[in-house]
């Protein structure tokens, strides 16, 4: 619909097509679509990151930088867009590139790093990187995302802590084994979640559990039970999202086939809005439960005791990042729950400069449409299917 109207689509990772897109744009011969044949760059040779200048970083309360040492995840959760964007094969950039990016970040005044790789513990070079960070005394606190099998690897947790991990994000999603199975999140064992919290705590790492509300079998009672189980478990931080059939995922295709998707505005498929018809919960109920979880996971007394636990720990270069992230996220989540926002949408204050509606006429004039229709998921080429097939892990 937008092809031929000045919009070019890239269906693959930038390394594969970006130089060609620039050349075509400069010569006025932009193609409507790039990268149909292969979606993923096999050998990553990303450049060293250039962090923003010190004076720009000063605008932030705590300057943070994202670094992406490895892409891809071997699992097959039906709601996940990562595996559609980055594939199942875990590919990594050279260790030296990551180390040079870390050095540059530290020199620029970055105070903590977020490793944006989705499954840091499945990154084959994770130990080598952590050991190099320790040997070089990089001492830059970092946040890492690990899968729920991290409980099997206490040595890695210890190593990550020594390298600077101050917070571990784990996609817990649900305590219901049948729900996890239906979502093909076979590798999560809710019985082991407490072990993850304990293991991280032993190593001075705070835990951030991510939770999805509104799986097809969820009920109001089930969600409230989830909240109280989670509170009893006591990860330092928890974030909550509404189950969203993200275009391109298996779940999207499934929900679309069943005629369950009700939202037509793609901007709203953001994890904070109800976009489909749930058989047990009305939209307002799910939205209300989301706010309630954001608020009630963080009673003031519990926030205080989590902060006290961090303060009592022996101080090291991670202490400030732990304190800041737990206090900041707890306060933001409580406030968002009270105001009916999402803690990850809008920060602590909103500056309203314009609205989507301000551009509706322009969009109609230029593109001839008011809203792009919901897309169909793009099939992979045969070669990409084969790469995925070889990389996929069998369910644990
Ligand atoms: S573990 Fe599941 S949700 Fe997490 S990145 Fe992999 S496929 Fe996606």
PDB file of C-alpha atoms and ligand atoms in Angstrom, residues 72-83 88 118-119 146-148 171 173 183-185 187-188, ligand 1:
ATOM      1  CA  UNK A  72      19.175 -14.259  18.369  1.00  0.00           C
ATOM      2  CA  UNK A  73      17.512 -16.728  20.723  1.00  0.00           C
ATOM      3  CA  UNK A  74      17.230 -20.506  20.318  1.00  0.00           C
ATOM      4  CA  UNK A  75      13.744 -20.718  21.894  1.00  0.00           C
ATOM      5  CA  UNK A  76      10.322 -20.428  20.279  1.00  0.00           C
ATOM      6  CA  UNK A  77       7.928 -18.502  22.538  1.00  0.00           C
ATOM      7  CA  UNK A  78       4.848 -17.863  20.410  1.00  0.00           C
ATOM      8  CA  UNK A  79       4.447 -14.214  21.509  1.00  0.00           C
ATOM      9  CA  UNK A  80       8.065 -13.250  20.853  1.00  0.00           C
ATOM     10  CA  UNK A  81       9.134 -10.876  18.100  1.00  0.00           C
ATOM     11  CA  UNK A  82      12.862 -11.209  18.890  1.00  0.00           C
ATOM     12  CA  UNK A  83      13.133 -14.556  17.136  1.00  0.00           C
ATOM     13  CA  UNK A  88      17.193 -18.561  16.400  1.00  0.00           C
ATOM     14  CA  UNK A 118      17.922 -11.226  24.815  1.00  0.00           C
ATOM     15  CA  UNK A 119      19.537 -14.283  26.249  1.00  0.00           C
ATOM     16  CA  UNK A 146      18.949 -14.172  31.012  1.00  0.00           C
ATOM     17  CA  UNK A 147      16.509 -16.999  30.444  1.00  0.00           C
ATOM     18  CA  UNK A 148      14.886 -18.868  33.322  1.00  0.00           C
ATOM     19  CA  UNK A 171      11.145 -13.364  31.486  1.00  0.00           C
ATOM     20  CA  UNK A 173       5.814 -14.364  32.392  1.00  0.00           C
ATOM     21  CA  UNK A 183       3.047 -20.226  24.809  1.00  0.00           C
ATOM     22  CA  UNK A 184       5.888 -22.662  23.962  1.00  0.00           C
ATOM     23  CA  UNK A 185       7.954 -21.229  26.809  1.00  0.00           C
ATOM     24  CA  UNK A 187      12.261 -23.764  29.298  1.00  0.00           C
ATOM     25  CA  UNK A 188      10.616 -21.882  32.203  1.00  0.00           C
TER      26      UNK A 188
HETATM   27  S1  LIG B   1      13.260 -16.846  25.611  1.00  0.00           S
HETATM   28 FE1  LIG B   1      11.339 -16.662  24.481  1.00  0.00          FE
HETATM   29  S2  LIG B   1      10.661 -14.548  24.884  1.00  0.00           S
HETATM   30 FE2  LIG B   1      12.833 -14.638  25.416  1.00  0.00          FE
HETATM   31  S3  LIG B   1      13.893 -13.985  23.554  1.00  0.00           S
HETATM   32 FE3  LIG B   1      13.784 -16.222  23.511  1.00  0.00          FE
HETATM   33  S4  LIG B   1      11.949 -16.728  22.333  1.00  0.00           S
HETATM   34 FE4  LIG B   1      11.829 -14.562  22.963  1.00  0.00          FE
END
